GROMACS .gro file of C-alpha atoms in nm:
model
  247
    1MET     CA    1  -0.083   1.922   0.411
    2LYS     CA    2  -0.166   1.870   0.780
    3ILE     CA    3  -0.257   1.525   0.881
    4THR     CA    4  -0.550   1.703   1.137
    5GLY     CA    5  -0.839   1.733   0.932
    6SER     CA    6  -0.809   1.459   0.664
    7VAL     CA    7  -1.016   1.182   0.509
    8ALA     CA    8  -0.715   0.927   0.462
    9LEU     CA    9  -0.749   0.565   0.267
   10VAL     CA   10  -0.538   0.315   0.353
   11THR     CA   11  -0.500  -0.027   0.146
   12GLY     CA   12  -0.399  -0.404   0.378
   13ALA     CA   13  -0.512  -0.186   0.706
   14ASN     CA   14  -0.571  -0.462   0.889
   15ARG     CA   15  -0.287  -0.566   1.027
   16GLY     CA   16   0.107  -0.508   0.986
   17ILE     CA   17   0.197  -0.106   0.896
   18GLY     CA   18  -0.177  -0.094   0.781
   19ARG     CA   19  -0.267  -0.089   1.067
   20ALA     CA   20  -0.020   0.122   1.237
   21PHE     CA   21  -0.073   0.424   1.002
   22VAL     CA   22  -0.479   0.345   1.058
   23GLU     CA   23  -0.344   0.405   1.446
   24GLU     CA   24  -0.091   0.680   1.396
   25LEU     CA   25  -0.419   0.878   1.175
   26LEU     CA   26  -0.590   0.871   1.456
   27LYS     CA   27  -0.389   1.019   1.728
   28ARG     CA   28  -0.284   1.292   1.501
   29GLY     CA   29  -0.622   1.459   1.453
   30ALA     CA   30  -0.777   1.293   1.069
   31SER     CA   31  -1.118   1.327   1.056
   32LYS     CA   32  -1.252   1.000   0.873
   33ILE     CA   33  -1.024   0.731   0.752
   34TYR     CA   34  -1.107   0.444   0.488
   35VAL     CA   35  -1.000   0.100   0.614
   36ALA     CA   36  -0.961  -0.095   0.337
   37ALA     CA   37  -0.881  -0.432   0.347
   38ARG     CA   38  -0.997  -0.695   0.069
   39ASP     CA   39  -1.131  -0.949   0.311
   40PRO     CA   40  -1.321  -0.672   0.526
   41ALA     CA   41  -1.425  -0.931   0.794
   42SER     CA   42  -1.018  -0.950   0.886
   43LEU     CA   43  -1.081  -0.575   1.018
   44SER     CA   44  -1.317  -0.618   1.301
   45ASP     CA   45  -1.071  -0.662   1.532
   46LEU     CA   46  -0.936  -0.247   1.428
   47LEU     CA   47  -1.319  -0.197   1.415
   48LYS     CA   48  -1.347  -0.261   1.827
   49SER     CA   49  -1.266   0.028   1.914
   50GLN     CA   50  -1.599   0.164   1.738
   51ASP     CA   51  -1.435   0.531   1.615
   52PRO     CA   52  -1.683   0.664   1.379
   53ARG     CA   53  -1.452   0.811   1.199
   54LEU     CA   54  -1.359   0.386   1.064
   55ALA     CA   55  -1.579   0.354   0.804
   56PRO     CA   56  -1.456   0.018   0.670
   57LEU     CA   57  -1.442  -0.105   0.295
   58ALA     CA   58  -1.423  -0.370   0.073
   59LEU     CA   59  -1.195  -0.358  -0.135
   60ASP     CA   60  -0.897  -0.600  -0.349
   61VAL     CA   61  -0.602  -0.395  -0.468
   62ALA     CA   62  -0.626  -0.596  -0.781
   63ASN     CA   63  -0.964  -0.597  -0.881
   64GLU     CA   64  -0.941  -0.279  -1.149
   65ALA     CA   65  -1.336  -0.302  -1.063
   66GLN     CA   66  -1.334  -0.308  -0.740
   67VAL     CA   67  -1.080   0.004  -0.731
   68GLN     CA   68  -1.301   0.232  -0.940
   69SER     CA   69  -1.620   0.130  -0.705
   70ALA     CA   70  -1.343   0.281  -0.442
   71ALA     CA   71  -1.299   0.603  -0.592
   72GLU     CA   72  -1.650   0.692  -0.571
   73ALA     CA   73  -1.750   0.525  -0.247
   74ALA     CA   74  -1.434   0.749  -0.074
   75SER     CA   75  -1.459   1.108  -0.335
   76ASP     CA   76  -1.334   1.262  -0.027
   77VAL     CA   77  -1.007   1.125   0.045
   78THR     CA   78  -0.764   1.330   0.106
   79LEU     CA   79  -0.486   1.158   0.207
   80LEU     CA   80  -0.461   0.816  -0.001
   81ILE     CA   81  -0.221   0.526   0.106
   82ASN     CA   82  -0.113   0.287  -0.095
   83ASN     CA   83  -0.008   0.016   0.185
   84ALA     CA   84  -0.067  -0.276   0.050
   85GLY     CA   85   0.207  -0.519  -0.077
   86VAL     CA   86   0.267  -0.933  -0.159
   87ALA     CA   87   0.591  -1.110  -0.092
   88GLY     CA   88   0.716  -1.489  -0.251
   89PHE     CA   89   1.103  -1.445  -0.148
   90HIS     CA   90   1.173  -1.635  -0.451
   91GLY     CA   91   1.463  -1.580  -0.690
   92ALA     CA   92   1.377  -1.484  -1.095
   93ILE     CA   93   1.531  -1.755  -1.230
   94SER     CA   94   1.517  -2.034  -0.886
   95ALA     CA   95   1.145  -1.961  -0.845
   96PRO     CA   96   0.940  -2.266  -1.027
   97ASP     CA   97   0.767  -2.054  -1.199
   98LEU     CA   98   0.695  -1.678  -1.210
   99THR     CA   99   0.313  -1.704  -1.088
  100THR     CA  100   0.475  -1.554  -0.769
  101ALA     CA  101   0.602  -1.286  -0.971
  102ARG     CA  102   0.293  -1.172  -1.106
  103ARG     CA  103   0.122  -1.155  -0.811
  104GLU     CA  104   0.386  -0.940  -0.720
  105MET     CA  105   0.403  -0.682  -0.994
  106GLU     CA  106  -0.023  -0.691  -0.982
  107VAL     CA  107  -0.049  -0.589  -0.648
  108ASN     CA  108   0.341  -0.374  -0.596
  109TYR     CA  109   0.263  -0.222  -0.923
  110PHE     CA  110  -0.029  -0.233  -1.094
  111ALA     CA  111  -0.252  -0.217  -0.754
  112PRO     CA  112  -0.070   0.157  -0.670
  113LEU     CA  113  -0.084   0.223  -1.016
  114SER     CA  114  -0.432   0.162  -1.051
  115LEU     CA  115  -0.558   0.400  -0.768
  116VAL     CA  116  -0.329   0.665  -0.780
  117ARG     CA  117  -0.475   0.717  -1.179
  118ALA     CA  118  -0.831   0.609  -1.015
  119PHE     CA  119  -0.756   0.839  -0.681
  120ALA     CA  120  -0.598   1.145  -0.893
  121PRO     CA  121  -0.923   1.393  -1.009
  122ARG     CA  122  -1.025   1.365  -0.690
  123LEU     CA  123  -0.767   1.473  -0.504
  124ALA     CA  124  -0.697   1.724  -0.716
  125ALA     CA  125  -1.085   1.812  -0.601
  126SER     CA  126  -0.988   1.848  -0.242
  127GLY     CA  127  -0.756   2.101  -0.332
  128GLY     CA  128  -0.443   1.836  -0.416
  129GLY     CA  129  -0.468   1.622  -0.112
  130ALA     CA  130  -0.119   1.389  -0.094
  131ILE     CA  131  -0.040   0.974  -0.159
  132VAL     CA  132   0.181   0.768  -0.001
  133ASN     CA  133   0.321   0.493  -0.200
  134LEU     CA  134   0.457   0.229   0.105
  135LEU     CA  135   0.790   0.095  -0.055
  136SER     CA  136   1.120  -0.094   0.006
  137PHE     CA  137   1.448  -0.060   0.009
  138LEU     CA  138   1.474  -0.344  -0.254
  139ALA     CA  139   1.312  -0.084  -0.523
  140LEU     CA  140   1.686   0.094  -0.468
  141VAL     CA  141   1.913  -0.214  -0.474
  142THR     CA  142   1.749  -0.660  -0.557
  143LEU     CA  143   1.777  -0.912  -0.328
  144PRO     CA  144   1.841  -1.181  -0.520
  145ARG     CA  145   1.672  -1.453  -0.254
  146ALA     CA  146   1.358  -1.157  -0.341
  147GLY     CA  147   1.418  -1.112  -0.705
  148THR     CA  148   1.103  -1.064  -0.805
  149TYR     CA  149   0.997  -0.891  -0.521
  150SER     CA  150   1.260  -0.638  -0.537
  151ALA     CA  151   1.153  -0.636  -0.914
  152SER     CA  152   0.779  -0.525  -0.827
  153LYS     CA  153   0.877  -0.227  -0.611
  154ALA     CA  154   1.183  -0.087  -0.879
  155ALA     CA  155   0.915  -0.048  -1.059
  156ALA     CA  156   0.607   0.122  -0.790
  157LEU     CA  157   0.892   0.353  -0.736
  158ALA     CA  158   0.939   0.450  -1.096
  159MET     CA  159   0.560   0.490  -1.102
  160THR     CA  160   0.591   0.724  -0.773
  161ARG     CA  161   0.865   0.926  -0.933
  162SER     CA  162   0.638   0.957  -1.314
  163ALA     CA  163   0.294   1.043  -1.084
  164ARG     CA  164   0.511   1.339  -0.903
  165ALA     CA  165   0.606   1.503  -1.135
  166GLU     CA  166   0.253   1.486  -1.357
  167LEU     CA  167   0.074   1.542  -1.003
  168ALA     CA  168   0.231   1.828  -0.949
  169ALA     CA  169   0.038   2.065  -1.089
  170GLN     CA  170  -0.233   1.986  -0.954
  171GLY     CA  171  -0.044   2.021  -0.607
  172THR     CA  172  -0.107   1.642  -0.522
  173LYS     CA  173   0.199   1.581  -0.334
  174VAL     CA  174   0.334   1.213  -0.388
  175ILE     CA  175   0.591   1.052  -0.133
  176ALA     CA  176   0.788   0.733  -0.105
  177VAL     CA  177   0.849   0.533   0.180
  178MET     CA  178   1.106   0.246   0.167
  179PRO     CA  179   1.257   0.120   0.466
  180VAL     CA  180   1.457  -0.150   0.461
  181GLN     CA  181   1.314  -0.523   0.693
  182VAL     CA  182   0.984  -0.417   0.933
  183ASP     CA  183   0.909  -0.596   1.246
  184THR     CA  184   0.554  -0.758   1.046
  185ASP     CA  185   0.413  -1.115   0.959
  186MET     CA  186   0.545  -1.041   0.580
  187GLY     CA  187   0.929  -1.024   0.748
  188ARG     CA  188   0.942  -1.188   1.049
  189ASP     CA  189   1.152  -1.439   0.829
  190LEU     CA  190   1.408  -1.098   0.775
  191ALA     CA  191   1.753  -1.019   0.930
  192GLU     CA  192   1.713  -0.907   1.283
  193PRO     CA  193   1.727  -0.591   1.397
  194ARG     CA  194   1.419  -0.493   1.224
  195LEU     CA  195   1.220  -0.151   1.192
  196THR     CA  196   0.861  -0.101   1.430
  197PRO     CA  197   0.582  -0.089   1.196
  198GLN     CA  198   0.547   0.256   1.423
  199GLU     CA  199   0.868   0.422   1.355
  200VAL     CA  200   0.807   0.323   0.932
  201VAL     CA  201   0.454   0.455   0.978
  202SER     CA  202   0.525   0.798   1.144
  203GLU     CA  203   0.818   0.929   0.977
  204ALA     CA  204   0.546   0.917   0.652
  205LEU     CA  205   0.293   1.027   0.819
  206ASP     CA  206   0.569   1.341   0.958
  207ALA     CA  207   0.727   1.366   0.550
  208VAL     CA  208   0.339   1.388   0.418
  209GLU     CA  209   0.372   1.783   0.656
  210SER     CA  210   0.671   1.868   0.535
  211GLY     CA  211   0.680   1.803   0.209
  212LEU     CA  212   0.946   1.509   0.234
  213GLU     CA  213   0.937   1.294  -0.097
  214GLU     CA  214   1.107   1.021  -0.069
  215VAL     CA  215   1.158   0.895   0.340
  216PHE     CA  216   1.395   0.646   0.477
  217PRO     CA  217   1.240   0.540   0.768
  218GLY     CA  218   1.480   0.460   1.116
  219GLU     CA  219   1.813   0.482   1.179
  220LEU     CA  220   1.889   0.091   1.003
  221THR     CA  221   1.725   0.253   0.637
  222ARG     CA  222   1.912   0.610   0.692
  223ARG     CA  223   2.242   0.386   0.731
  224SER     CA  224   2.156   0.157   0.434
  225ALA     CA  225   2.027   0.460   0.224
  226ASP     CA  226   2.294   0.696   0.352
  227ALA     CA  227   2.623   0.356   0.194
  228PHE     CA  228   2.409   0.343  -0.059
  229ALA     CA  229   2.471   0.679  -0.153
  230LYS     CA  230   2.810   0.647  -0.132
  231ASP     CA  231   2.896   0.354  -0.362
  232PRO     CA  232   2.599   0.234  -0.488
  233LYS     CA  233   2.762  -0.077  -0.686
  234GLY     CA  234   2.937  -0.201  -0.392
  235VAL     CA  235   2.619  -0.187  -0.190
  236GLN     CA  236   2.457  -0.431  -0.502
  237ALA     CA  237   2.728  -0.629  -0.510
  238TYR     CA  238   2.708  -0.728  -0.123
  239MET     CA  239   2.304  -0.790  -0.163
  240SER     CA  240   2.405  -1.018  -0.462
  241LYS     CA  241   2.555  -1.217  -0.219
  242MET     CA  242   2.287  -1.345  -0.080
  243ILE     CA  243   2.089  -1.550  -0.321
  244PRO     CA  244   1.792  -1.792  -0.292
  245GLU     CA  245   1.924  -2.105  -0.124
  246HIS     CA  246   1.778  -2.364  -0.353
  247ALA     CA  247   1.925  -2.184  -0.646
   0.00000   0.00000   0.00000
């Protein structure tokens, strides 16, 4: 599909990669963009441009009722971008309790699943469209320092692949984007160098137009993906040395 003339919905649009998605969609000629955030007030800076193509939408992705309301309010969507996510950077065992793990699974796995299910009929009605799920390279390799986050992204990747197969008949493309560390508020404590949000977004939207199903954006990610393809056990062994400091 083409970005020009598309109607997009971006979750977590108020900052970081989400905001970069909005800015790039505007540049590429999207006709309307639903900019979604849990707190609509956090979108005020983004909306300063007064671009008539931007439509703010209050959406807590972990709230099933709000997801259903969003699907009704934005029934003309042709491109769903599941960007919203959380990361606690805890080990699976060293974490004090399961609070963070449950929140990560709720936002990073159940929420995009809920959104895909809610918007699939709308996308079918529009001719198929596309879904972009912003995941992480940690969907493939587990980092013990972010053990529960890795688990949530691995679950999201499995869901993405299942949705891709199930929605193929209606013509909906489902794309997984799996970057390594990105220079955002969430990733500010991760090792340098880091990808820019713009690198991630540009290659994700290129994939929408080219039909690529799984994206490893930026040279940093491609090097990691190549290493994993050649020696998955070796890459995992290397990552497994990075245990939580308090473990």
